[in-house]
C-alpha positions as YAML, in Angstrom:
chain: A
units: angstrom
residues:
- id: 1
  name: MET
  ca: [-92.15, -25.54, 55.05]
- id: 2
  name: LEU
  ca: [-91.01, -28.80, 54.03]
- id: 3
  name: PRO
  ca: [-89.37, -29.38, 50.93]
- id: 4
  name: LYS
  ca: [-90.84, -31.05, 48.11]
- id: 5
  name: ARG
  ca: [-90.46, -34.73, 47.22]
- id: 6
  name: VAL
  ca: [-88.50, -35.30, 44.05]
- id: 7
  name: ILE
  ca: [-89.39, -38.09, 41.71]
- id: 8
  name: GLY
  ca: [-87.63, -39.23, 38.58]
- id: 9
  name: ILE
  ca: [-88.84, -40.94, 35.53]
- id: 10
  name: LEU
  ca: [-86.29, -43.08, 33.56]
- id: 11
  name: THR
  ca: [-87.36, -43.54, 29.97]
- id: 12
  name: TRP
  ca: [-85.68, -43.71, 26.49]
- id: 13
  name: ARG
  ca: [-84.84, -40.20, 24.91]
- id: 14
  name: GLU
  ca: [-82.88, -39.13, 21.71]
- id: 15
  name: GLY
  ca: [-82.24, -35.35, 21.60]
- id: 16
  name: GLU
  ca: [-85.79, -34.04, 22.48]
- id: 17
  name: ARG
  ca: [-87.49, -37.20, 21.42]
- id: 18
  name: PHE
  ca: [-89.08, -39.30, 23.85]
- id: 19
  name: GLU
  ca: [-90.85, -42.36, 23.78]
- id: 20
  name: GLU
  ca: [-94.79, -42.26, 24.60]
- id: 21
  name: PRO
  ca: [-94.45, -38.49, 25.13]
- id: 22
  name: ASP
  ca: [-97.87, -37.77, 25.65]
- id: 23
  name: TYR
  ca: [-98.34, -40.19, 28.79]
- id: 24
  name: LEU
  ca: [-94.86, -38.99, 30.17]
- id: 25
  name: ARG
  ca: [-95.95, -35.33, 29.92]
- id: 26
  name: LYS
  ca: [-99.08, -35.80, 31.91]
- id: 27
  name: LEU
  ca: [-97.29, -38.07, 34.57]
- id: 28
  name: VAL
  ca: [-94.98, -35.02, 34.99]
- id: 29
  name: GLN
  ca: [-97.87, -32.68, 35.42]
- id: 30
  name: THR
  ca: [-99.91, -34.86, 37.55]
- id: 31
  name: GLY
  ca: [-96.66, -35.06, 39.92]
- id: 32
  name: GLN
  ca: [-96.47, -31.41, 39.90]
- id: 33
  name: GLU
  ca: [-100.48, -30.85, 40.93]
- id: 34
  name: LEU
  ca: [-99.48, -33.46, 43.67]
- id: 35
  name: GLY
  ca: [-96.61, -30.94, 44.96]
- id: 36
  name: ALA
  ca: [-93.83, -33.02, 43.70]
- id: 37
  name: VAL
  ca: [-90.72, -32.31, 41.88]
- id: 38
  name: VAL
  ca: [-90.97, -34.78, 38.75]
- id: 39
  name: TYR
  ca: [-89.10, -34.77, 35.89]
- id: 40
  name: LEU
  ca: [-87.88, -37.09, 32.86]
- id: 41
  name: PHE
  ca: [-84.16, -38.37, 32.42]
- id: 42
  name: SER
  ca: [-82.42, -41.04, 30.44]
- id: 43
  name: HIS
  ca: [-79.15, -43.06, 31.01]
- id: 44
  name: GLN
  ca: [-77.16, -40.44, 29.32]
- id: 45
  name: ASP
  ca: [-78.52, -37.78, 31.85]
- id: 46
  name: VAL
  ca: [-76.90, -38.88, 35.00]
- id: 47
  name: HIS
  ca: [-73.89, -36.95, 36.59]
- id: 48
  name: VAL
  ca: [-72.95, -39.07, 39.18]
- id: 49
  name: GLN
  ca: [-69.86, -37.07, 40.10]
- id: 50
  name: ASP
  ca: [-71.93, -34.13, 40.92]
- id: 51
  name: LYS
  ca: [-74.94, -36.21, 42.08]
- id: 52
  name: LYS
  ca: [-77.53, -34.16, 39.78]
- id: 53
  name: ILE
  ca: [-79.44, -35.09, 36.90]
- id: 54
  name: LYS
  ca: [-80.02, -33.35, 33.72]
- id: 55
  name: GLY
  ca: [-83.60, -33.52, 33.69]
- id: 56
  name: PHE
  ca: [-86.44, -32.60, 31.13]
- id: 57
  name: LEU
  ca: [-89.90, -30.81, 31.82]
- id: 58
  name: PRO
  ca: [-92.61, -30.24, 29.11]
- id: 59
  name: LYS
  ca: [-93.20, -26.68, 27.93]
- id: 60
  name: PRO
  ca: [-96.72, -25.63, 26.51]
- id: 61
  name: ASN
  ca: [-95.53, -25.42, 22.97]
- id: 62
  name: GLY
  ca: [-95.21, -29.43, 22.99]
- id: 63
  name: ARG
  ca: [-91.51, -29.21, 23.21]
- id: 64
  name: TRP
  ca: [-89.36, -29.63, 26.29]
- id: 65
  name: VAL
  ca: [-86.92, -27.60, 28.45]
- id: 66
  name: SER
  ca: [-83.89, -29.10, 30.48]
- id: 67
  name: LYS
  ca: [-82.28, -28.11, 33.40]
- id: 68
  name: TRP
  ca: [-80.23, -29.38, 36.53]
- id: 69
  name: PHE
  ca: [-82.35, -31.27, 38.98]
- id: 70
  name: PRO
  ca: [-81.46, -32.78, 42.53]
- id: 71
  name: TRP
  ca: [-80.95, -36.52, 42.57]
- id: 72
  name: PRO
  ca: [-84.53, -38.34, 42.78]
- id: 73
  name: GLU
  ca: [-85.65, -39.91, 45.98]
- id: 74
  name: VAL
  ca: [-87.61, -42.34, 43.76]
- id: 75
  name: VAL
  ca: [-87.31, -43.22, 40.15]
- id: 76
  name: ILE
  ca: [-90.16, -44.77, 38.20]
- id: 77
  name: ASP
  ca: [-88.86, -46.92, 35.43]
- id: 78
  name: ARG
  ca: [-90.71, -46.37, 32.05]
- id: 79
  name: TYR
  ca: [-87.82, -47.26, 29.99]
- id: 80
  name: ARG
  ca: [-89.19, -49.99, 27.17]
- id: 81
  name: ARG
  ca: [-85.97, -50.54, 25.36]
- id: 82
  name: ARG
  ca: [-83.44, -53.28, 26.59]
- id: 83
  name: VAL
  ca: [-80.18, -51.12, 25.64]
- id: 84
  name: ARG
  ca: [-76.75, -51.81, 27.19]
- id: 85
  name: GLU
  ca: [-76.56, -48.59, 29.12]
- id: 86
  name: TYR
  ca: [-80.25, -48.89, 30.59]
- id: 87
  name: ILE
  ca: [-79.32, -52.49, 31.88]
- id: 88
  name: ARG
  ca: [-76.28, -51.29, 33.48]
- id: 89
  name: LEU
  ca: [-77.98, -48.32, 34.96]
- id: 90
  name: ARG
  ca: [-80.52, -50.89, 36.38]
- id: 91
  name: ASN
  ca: [-78.07, -53.30, 37.63]
- id: 92
  name: SER
  ca: [-76.38, -50.42, 39.75]
- id: 93
  name: ASP
  ca: [-77.67, -49.17, 42.91]
- id: 94
  name: LEU
  ca: [-77.48, -45.62, 42.03]
- id: 95
  name: PHE
  ca: [-81.20, -45.19, 42.64]
- id: 96
  name: PHE
  ca: [-84.43, -46.60, 44.54]
- id: 97
  name: PHE
  ca: [-86.76, -47.85, 41.86]
- id: 98
  name: ALA
  ca: [-90.51, -47.92, 42.31]
- id: 99
  name: ASN
  ca: [-90.58, -51.01, 39.92]
- id: 100
  name: SER
  ca: [-88.14, -54.00, 39.74]
- id: 101
  name: PRO
  ca: [-86.84, -54.85, 36.33]
- id: 102
  name: PHE
  ca: [-89.07, -57.54, 34.57]
- id: 103
  name: SER
  ca: [-88.41, -60.92, 32.36]
- id: 104
  name: LYS
  ca: [-89.12, -61.80, 28.81]
- id: 105
  name: LYS
  ca: [-92.71, -63.25, 28.05]
- id: 106
  name: TRP
  ca: [-91.70, -66.47, 28.09]
- id: 107
  name: ARG
  ca: [-90.10, -66.77, 31.31]
- id: 108
  name: VAL
  ca: [-93.19, -65.09, 32.89]
- id: 109
  name: THR
  ca: [-95.45, -67.49, 31.60]
- id: 110
  name: LYS
  ca: [-93.22, -70.47, 32.66]
- id: 111
  name: LEU
  ca: [-93.29, -69.11, 36.19]
- id: 112
  name: LEU
  ca: [-96.97, -68.31, 36.30]
- id: 113
  name: ALA
  ca: [-97.67, -71.65, 34.69]
- id: 114
  name: SER
  ca: [-95.79, -73.46, 37.21]
- id: 115
  name: ASP
  ca: [-97.22, -71.62, 40.44]
- id: 116
  name: GLU
  ca: [-100.17, -73.10, 41.78]
- id: 117
  name: ARG
  ca: [-101.67, -69.73, 42.53]
- id: 118
  name: VAL
  ca: [-102.39, -68.98, 39.18]
- id: 119
  name: ARG
  ca: [-101.62, -71.71, 36.64]
- id: 120
  name: ARG
  ca: [-105.40, -72.67, 36.18]
- id: 121
  name: TRP
  ca: [-105.62, -69.20, 34.02]
- id: 122
  name: ILE
  ca: [-102.67, -69.70, 31.93]
- id: 123
  name: PRO
  ca: [-103.17, -71.18, 28.37]
- id: 124
  name: GLU
  ca: [-100.59, -73.76, 27.01]
- id: 125
  name: THR
  ca: [-97.45, -72.17, 25.85]
- id: 126
  name: HIS
  ca: [-94.33, -73.40, 24.39]
- id: 127
  name: VAL
  ca: [-91.08, -71.79, 22.69]
- id: 128
  name: TYR
  ca: [-91.53, -71.93, 19.06]
- id: 129
  name: ALA
  ca: [-89.45, -74.73, 17.61]
- id: 130
  name: GLN
  ca: [-89.53, -76.30, 14.31]
- id: 131
  name: GLY
  ca: [-92.95, -78.79, 14.62]
- id: 132
  name: MET
  ca: [-94.25, -77.09, 17.39]
- id: 133
  name: VAL
  ca: [-97.07, -75.52, 15.58]
- id: 134
  name: ARG
  ca: [-97.90, -78.91, 14.06]
- id: 135
  name: SER
  ca: [-97.84, -80.28, 17.46]
- id: 136
  name: MET
  ca: [-100.22, -77.44, 18.73]
- id: 137
  name: LEU
  ca: [-102.85, -77.98, 16.24]
- id: 138
  name: ALA
  ca: [-103.45, -81.72, 16.66]
- id: 139
  name: ARG
  ca: [-104.48, -80.60, 20.28]
- id: 140
  name: HIS
  ca: [-106.05, -77.08, 19.51]
- id: 141
  name: ALA
  ca: [-108.17, -75.95, 16.33]
- id: 142
  name: LEU
  ca: [-106.60, -72.37, 17.23]
- id: 143
  name: VAL
  ca: [-102.84, -71.24, 18.17]
- id: 144
  name: TYR
  ca: [-101.10, -67.80, 18.40]
- id: 145
  name: VAL
  ca: [-97.50, -67.38, 17.54]
- id: 146
  name: LYS
  ca: [-96.16, -64.34, 18.88]
- id: 147
  name: PRO
  ca: [-92.83, -62.71, 19.68]
- id: 148
  name: GLY
  ca: [-91.62, -63.21, 23.33]
- id: 149
  name: ASN
  ca: [-90.68, -59.49, 23.67]
- id: 150
  name: GLY
  ca: [-93.15, -57.82, 21.34]
- id: 151
  name: THR
  ca: [-95.46, -55.02, 22.17]
- id: 152
  name: GLY
  ca: [-98.34, -53.06, 20.54]
- id: 153
  name: GLY
  ca: [-99.89, -56.38, 18.78]
- id: 154
  name: ARG
  ca: [-97.34, -56.41, 16.05]
- id: 155
  name: SER
  ca: [-95.99, -59.90, 14.64]
- id: 156
  name: ILE
  ca: [-98.58, -61.87, 16.21]
- id: 157
  name: LEU
  ca: [-99.87, -64.47, 13.91]
- id: 158
  name: ARG
  ca: [-103.30, -66.36, 14.15]
- id: 159
  name: VAL
  ca: [-103.34, -69.86, 12.92]
- id: 160
  name: GLU
  ca: [-106.69, -71.91, 12.73]
- id: 161
  name: LYS
  ca: [-107.74, -75.27, 11.49]
- id: 162
  name: ARG
  ca: [-111.11, -75.22, 9.86]
- id: 163
  name: GLY
  ca: [-111.87, -78.54, 8.28]
- id: 164
  name: LYS
  ca: [-109.15, -79.62, 6.10]
- id: 165
  name: GLU
  ca: [-108.05, -76.15, 5.51]
- id: 166
  name: TYR
  ca: [-105.68, -73.64, 7.47]
- id: 167
  name: CYS
  ca: [-106.21, -70.06, 8.00]
- id: 168
  name: LEU
  ca: [-103.53, -67.87, 8.95]
- id: 169
  name: SER
  ca: [-103.78, -63.97, 9.56]
- id: 170
  name: GLY
  ca: [-101.69, -61.37, 11.29]
- id: 171
  name: ARG
  ca: [-99.93, -57.95, 11.67]
- id: 172
  name: ASP
  ca: [-96.20, -57.56, 10.79]
- id: 173
  name: LYS
  ca: [-93.96, -55.07, 12.48]
- id: 174
  name: LYS
  ca: [-95.35, -52.11, 10.64]
- id: 175
  name: HIS
  ca: [-99.00, -53.11, 11.48]
- id: 176
  name: ALA
  ca: [-99.80, -54.19, 7.62]
- id: 177
  name: HIS
  ca: [-102.20, -56.97, 7.47]
- id: 178
  name: HIS
  ca: [-101.11, -60.46, 5.97]
- id: 179
  name: THR
  ca: [-103.43, -63.66, 5.25]
- id: 180
  name: ALA
  ca: [-103.15, -67.13, 3.82]
- id: 181
  name: ARG
  ca: [-105.04, -69.89, 3.40]
- id: 182
  name: LEU
  ca: [-102.98, -73.51, 3.22]
- id: 183
  name: ASP
  ca: [-104.21, -76.99, 2.90]
- id: 184
  name: THR
  ca: [-101.24, -78.98, 4.86]
- id: 185
  name: ALA
  ca: [-99.78, -78.59, 8.07]
- id: 186
  name: VAL
  ca: [-96.33, -79.01, 6.37]
- id: 187
  name: GLY
  ca: [-97.14, -75.76, 4.29]
- id: 188
  name: VAL
  ca: [-98.08, -74.02, 7.62]
- id: 189
  name: GLU
  ca: [-94.87, -75.06, 9.10]
- id: 190
  name: LYS
  ca: [-92.75, -73.20, 6.29]
- id: 191
  name: TRP
  ca: [-95.17, -70.45, 6.37]
- id: 192
  name: VAL
  ca: [-94.81, -69.83, 10.13]
- id: 193
  name: LYS
  ca: [-90.97, -70.38, 9.84]
- id: 194
  name: ARG
  ca: [-90.72, -67.67, 7.14]
- id: 195
  name: TRP
  ca: [-93.01, -65.41, 9.40]
- id: 196
  name: VAL
  ca: [-90.60, -65.70, 12.65]
- id: 197
  name: GLU
  ca: [-87.62, -65.24, 10.65]
- id: 198
  name: GLU
  ca: [-89.02, -61.93, 8.99]
- id: 199
  name: GLN
  ca: [-90.51, -60.61, 12.21]
- id: 200
  name: GLN
  ca: [-87.69, -61.41, 14.78]
- id: 201
  name: ILE
  ca: [-87.38, -58.62, 17.22]
- id: 202
  name: ARG
  ca: [-83.80, -58.01, 18.51]
- id: 203
  name: ASP
  ca: [-82.75, -61.10, 20.51]
- id: 204
  name: GLY
  ca: [-86.30, -62.54, 21.48]
- id: 205
  name: ASN
  ca: [-87.84, -65.98, 20.61]
- id: 206
  name: PHE
  ca: [-91.37, -66.50, 19.51]
- id: 207
  name: LEU
  ca: [-93.88, -68.39, 21.52]
- id: 208
  name: VAL
  ca: [-96.63, -70.79, 20.48]
- id: 209
  name: GLN
  ca: [-99.74, -70.32, 22.31]
- id: 210
  name: GLN
  ca: [-103.12, -72.23, 22.90]
- id: 211
  name: GLY
  ca: [-105.67, -70.22, 20.90]
- id: 212
  name: LEU
  ca: [-108.90, -69.28, 23.05]
- id: 213
  name: GLU
  ca: [-112.56, -69.08, 21.71]
- id: 214
  name: LEU
  ca: [-112.89, -65.49, 22.25]
- id: 215
  name: GLY
  ca: [-115.11, -64.89, 19.56]
- id: 216
  name: LEU
  ca: [-117.72, -63.17, 21.89]
- id: 217
  name: LEU
  ca: [-118.82, -61.06, 18.59]
- id: 218
  name: ARG
  ca: [-118.63, -62.76, 14.99]
- id: 219
  name: LYS
  ca: [-115.07, -61.84, 13.03]
- id: 220
  name: HIS
  ca: [-113.74, -59.87, 15.92]
- id: 221
  name: VAL
  ca: [-111.25, -60.84, 18.73]
- id: 222
  name: VAL
  ca: [-112.36, -59.56, 21.89]
- id: 223
  name: ASP
  ca: [-110.55, -59.54, 25.11]
- id: 224
  name: VAL
  ca: [-110.04, -57.54, 28.60]
- id: 225
  name: ARG
  ca: [-107.45, -54.86, 29.25]
- id: 226
  name: LEU
  ca: [-107.11, -54.83, 33.17]
- id: 227
  name: LEU
  ca: [-105.13, -52.42, 35.23]
- id: 228
  name: ILE
  ca: [-104.13, -53.39, 38.64]
- id: 229
  name: GLN
  ca: [-101.86, -50.61, 40.34]
- id: 230
  name: LYS
  ca: [-100.40, -49.92, 43.81]
- id: 231
  name: ASP
  ca: [-102.38, -46.89, 45.63]
- id: 232
  name: GLU
  ca: [-100.79, -44.23, 47.66]
- id: 233
  name: CYS
  ca: [-100.93, -46.60, 50.60]
- id: 234
  name: GLY
  ca: [-98.80, -49.00, 48.82]
- id: 235
  name: GLU
  ca: [-101.61, -51.58, 48.40]
- id: 236
  name: TRP
  ca: [-102.40, -53.24, 45.22]
- id: 237
  name: SER
  ca: [-105.91, -52.10, 43.64]
- id: 238
  name: VAL
  ca: [-107.59, -52.60, 40.28]
- id: 239
  name: THR
  ca: [-107.91, -49.19, 38.72]
- id: 240
  name: GLY
  ca: [-110.39, -50.52, 36.29]
- id: 241
  name: CYS
  ca: [-110.89, -52.46, 33.00]
- id: 242
  name: GLY
  ca: [-112.47, -52.21, 29.70]
- id: 243
  name: VAL
  ca: [-113.34, -54.70, 26.82]
- id: 244
  name: ARG
  ca: [-111.21, -54.36, 23.56]
- id: 245
  name: ILE
  ca: [-112.76, -55.39, 20.00]
- id: 246
  name: GLY
  ca: [-110.37, -56.03, 17.29]
- id: 247
  name: GLU
  ca: [-110.84, -54.66, 14.05]
- id: 248
  name: ASN
  ca: [-112.71, -56.90, 11.77]
- id: 249
  name: GLY
  ca: [-110.58, -59.93, 10.89]
- id: 250
  name: SER
  ca: [-107.58, -59.02, 12.67]
- id: 251
  name: ALA
  ca: [-105.44, -61.54, 14.80]
- id: 252
  name: THR
  ca: [-105.65, -59.07, 17.92]
- id: 253
  name: SER
  ca: [-107.75, -56.80, 19.77]
- id: 254
  name: ASN
  ca: [-104.91, -54.16, 20.08]
- id: 255
  name: LEU
  ca: [-105.91, -50.23, 20.09]
- id: 256
  name: HIS
  ca: [-102.98, -49.74, 17.86]
- id: 257
  name: GLY
  ca: [-104.27, -51.88, 15.20]
- id: 258
  name: GLY
  ca: [-107.78, -50.35, 14.76]
- id: 259
  name: GLY
  ca: [-109.22, -51.96, 17.93]
- id: 260
  name: ARG
  ca: [-112.07, -50.06, 19.94]
- id: 261
  name: ALA
  ca: [-112.43, -50.10, 23.47]
- id: 262
  name: ILE
  ca: [-116.04, -49.86, 25.29]
- id: 263
  name: PRO
  ca: [-117.14, -50.39, 29.05]
- id: 264
  name: PHE
  ca: [-116.69, -53.97, 30.54]
- id: 265
  name: GLU
  ca: [-119.99, -54.20, 32.36]
- id: 266
  name: TRP
  ca: [-122.28, -52.84, 29.52]
- id: 267
  name: PHE
  ca: [-120.69, -55.75, 26.94]
- id: 268
  name: LEU
  ca: [-120.20, -58.46, 29.39]
- id: 269
  name: SER
  ca: [-123.81, -58.00, 30.83]
- id: 270
  name: ASN
  ca: [-125.23, -57.97, 27.15]
- id: 271
  name: ARG
  ca: [-123.45, -61.03, 26.09]
- id: 272
  name: PHE
  ca: [-123.76, -63.11, 29.27]
- id: 273
  name: GLY
  ca: [-126.33, -61.51, 31.37]
- id: 274
  name: VAL
  ca: [-125.97, -59.44, 34.61]
- id: 275
  name: GLU
  ca: [-125.44, -62.38, 37.16]
- id: 276
  name: GLN
  ca: [-122.79, -64.19, 35.00]
- id: 277
  name: ALA
  ca: [-120.80, -60.99, 33.98]
- id: 278
  name: GLU
  ca: [-120.50, -60.14, 37.66]
- id: 279
  name: SER
  ca: [-119.13, -63.37, 38.39]
- id: 280
  name: ILE
  ca: [-116.58, -63.04, 35.36]
- id: 281
  name: LYS
  ca: [-115.73, -59.67, 36.69]
- id: 282
  name: SER
  ca: [-115.03, -61.20, 40.16]
- id: 283
  name: GLU
  ca: [-112.91, -63.89, 38.80]
- id: 284
  name: CYS
  ca: [-110.90, -61.17, 36.61]
- id: 285
  name: TYR
  ca: [-110.20, -59.25, 39.61]
- id: 286
  name: GLN
  ca: [-109.06, -62.32, 41.64]
- id: 287
  name: LEU
  ca: [-106.81, -63.18, 38.62]
- id: 288
  name: ALA
  ca: [-105.38, -59.64, 38.62]
- id: 289
  name: TYR
  ca: [-104.64, -60.04, 42.26]
- id: 290
  name: GLU
  ca: [-103.34, -63.24, 42.36]
- id: 291
  name: VAL
  ca: [-100.84, -62.56, 39.28]
- id: 292
  name: ALA
  ca: [-99.94, -59.36, 40.94]
- id: 293
  name: LYS
  ca: [-98.65, -60.86, 43.98]
- id: 294
  name: THR
  ca: [-96.93, -63.77, 42.46]
- id: 295
  name: LEU
  ca: [-95.03, -61.67, 39.95]
- id: 296
  name: GLU
  ca: [-93.83, -59.41, 42.87]
- id: 297
  name: ASP
  ca: [-92.64, -62.55, 44.72]
- id: 298
  name: TYR
  ca: [-90.48, -63.53, 41.92]
- id: 299
  name: PHE
  ca: [-89.33, -60.17, 40.68]
- id: 300
  name: GLY
  ca: [-89.32, -57.92, 43.91]
- id: 301
  name: ARG
  ca: [-91.52, -54.36, 44.27]
- id: 302
  name: MET
  ca: [-93.60, -53.85, 41.25]
- id: 303
  name: MET
  ca: [-96.06, -50.94, 40.97]
- id: 304
  name: GLU
  ca: [-98.64, -51.70, 38.20]
- id: 305
  name: PHE
  ca: [-99.45, -54.56, 35.58]
- id: 306
  name: GLY
  ca: [-101.83, -54.32, 32.51]
- id: 307
  name: LEU
  ca: [-103.28, -57.64, 32.14]
- id: 308
  name: ASP
  ca: [-104.89, -58.97, 28.62]
- id: 309
  name: ILE
  ca: [-107.35, -61.25, 29.74]
- id: 310
  name: GLY
  ca: [-109.37, -63.73, 27.47]
- id: 311
  name: VAL
  ca: [-112.99, -64.52, 28.34]
- id: 312
  name: ASP
  ca: [-113.96, -67.46, 26.09]
- id: 313
  name: VAL
  ca: [-117.43, -68.40, 24.96]
- id: 314
  name: GLN
  ca: [-118.31, -70.00, 28.31]
- id: 315
  name: GLY
  ca: [-117.39, -67.18, 30.02]
- id: 316
  name: ARG
  ca: [-114.28, -68.44, 31.42]
- id: 317
  name: ALA
  ca: [-111.29, -66.37, 32.09]
- id: 318
  name: TRP
  ca: [-107.81, -66.77, 30.89]
- id: 319
  name: LEU
  ca: [-104.54, -64.60, 31.19]
- id: 320
  name: ILE
  ca: [-103.12, -64.13, 27.70]
- id: 321
  name: GLU
  ca: [-100.37, -61.37, 28.65]
- id: 322
  name: VAL
  ca: [-98.96, -59.31, 31.32]
- id: 323
  name: ASN
  ca: [-97.36, -55.97, 30.65]
- id: 324
  name: PRO
  ca: [-95.35, -54.62, 33.66]
- id: 325
  name: LYS
  ca: [-94.89, -50.74, 31.80]
- id: 326
  name: PRO
  ca: [-98.72, -50.72, 30.34]
- id: 327
  name: GLY
  ca: [-100.50, -48.03, 28.37]
- id: 328
  name: ARG
  ca: [-103.88, -46.79, 30.00]
- id: 329
  name: GLU
  ca: [-105.48, -45.63, 26.56]
- id: 330
  name: VAL
  ca: [-108.43, -47.89, 27.22]
- id: 331
  name: PHE
  ca: [-110.01, -45.58, 29.57]
- id: 332
  name: ARG
  ca: [-109.90, -42.74, 27.09]
- id: 333
  name: GLN
  ca: [-111.26, -44.80, 24.45]
- id: 334
  name: MET
  ca: [-113.94, -45.84, 26.52]
- id: 335
  name: GLY
  ca: [-114.62, -42.10, 27.52]
- id: 336
  name: ASP
  ca: [-114.03, -42.67, 31.09]
- id: 337
  name: MET
  ca: [-111.51, -39.75, 31.89]
- id: 338
  name: GLN
  ca: [-112.03, -40.01, 35.83]
- id: 339
  name: LEU
  ca: [-110.77, -43.75, 35.58]
- id: 340
  name: TYR
  ca: [-107.98, -42.37, 32.87]
- id: 341
  name: LYS
  ca: [-106.76, -39.77, 35.43]
- id: 342
  name: MET
  ca: [-106.60, -42.15, 38.19]
- id: 343
  name: ALA
  ca: [-104.59, -44.38, 35.97]
- id: 344
  name: ILE
  ca: [-101.92, -41.84, 35.57]
- id: 345
  name: ALA
  ca: [-101.92, -40.30, 39.25]
- id: 346
  name: ARG
  ca: [-101.61, -43.96, 40.90]
- id: 347
  name: PRO
  ca: [-97.69, -44.17, 39.87]
- id: 348
  name: VAL
  ca: [-96.75, -41.09, 41.19]
- id: 349
  name: GLN
  ca: [-98.92, -41.40, 44.07]
- id: 350
  name: PHE
  ca: [-97.15, -44.65, 44.87]
- id: 351
  name: ALA
  ca: [-93.59, -43.03, 44.23]
- id: 352
  name: LEU
  ca: [-94.68, -40.48, 46.80]
- id: 353
  name: TYR
  ca: [-95.51, -43.26, 49.39]
- id: 354
  name: LEU
  ca: [-92.20, -44.76, 48.98]
- id: 355
  name: ALA
  ca: [-90.18, -41.68, 49.12]
- id: 356
  name: LYS
  ca: [-91.74, -40.60, 52.44]
- id: 357
  name: ASN
  ca: [-91.22, -44.32, 53.74]
- id: 358
  name: GLN
  ca: [-87.96, -44.85, 52.10]
- id: 359
  name: ALA
  ca: [-85.92, -45.43, 55.25]
- id: 360
  name: ARG
  ca: [-88.26, -48.49, 56.04]
- id: 361
  name: PHE
  ca: [-88.21, -49.94, 52.64]
- id: 362
  name: LEU
  ca: [-84.06, -49.87, 52.35]
- id: 363
  name: SER
  ca: [-84.09, -51.67, 55.91]
- id: 364
  name: LEU
  ca: [-85.73, -54.55, 54.54]
...
């Protein structure tokens, strides 16, 4: 009998506290069902001299048990915090990773905007600086100010010019809702400057991005969350997509901020008709494949991306954001448990594919 494949999942840990524990628990269990040894570990669990890892497995009571595990053949990186020890580990050659390190949102946006394969889908975006919001509002009636390394819809500010008035709304780091109405561009600059200073996340800069007319529903922000992943044969494949509808008056559609998810085809067909909805879906898929291949060219091997895609009132698709370590709750919220399970299984299936073919990849 062949020995089981060994897959490690690198993540942040403090004691028995893990980031995204529910998802990681399901990832380990899925790996076990696929016949592999799968465990969680963090930077402090690596014992190089003994070539062993202090790994963690979920217990039925919701807690975790630790034990010694053999060195992983492949490591899935789910670490979401850029701490020094993690960066040092990623820059070492200790492990064979399923996914390469990624970059900050601004660098990614700049790369995509300069690549002829994908730039037609990228809204105008600049690094925040004094005067930039005012300059962008002269060209666009709607702009967004957002952190270059944020996540979960936090600290994103919506700034809209309505006649002679400016309407601002956003959620802060703690998801509290803020609004303001101002009557001068100078007043807007001062308000935004204070927002950026208060909402700064670690060492990240802020971006100012062209707002899109995504009001497919009155008073709600609507966008598409698409998940594209490598499959068990190592090929890019769109797992699925759903429409996210933001809370009434919210600047984002994020599910953490009170948004809800509904099936893509149902919503788009009702809004644009079956034929145009099919065309929009086709464009979203094309966008996803081109973005995945382009980013892999720049950063090296990747295994999945969550894409936030805006569909404007004319039915044109725009890339809002790319996440290399995405969630998959959109499928559960839609009630599509088959897609949800596939979205969890695919990272492990791809890691197993890499483990079986590791010699070939290491020789490239």
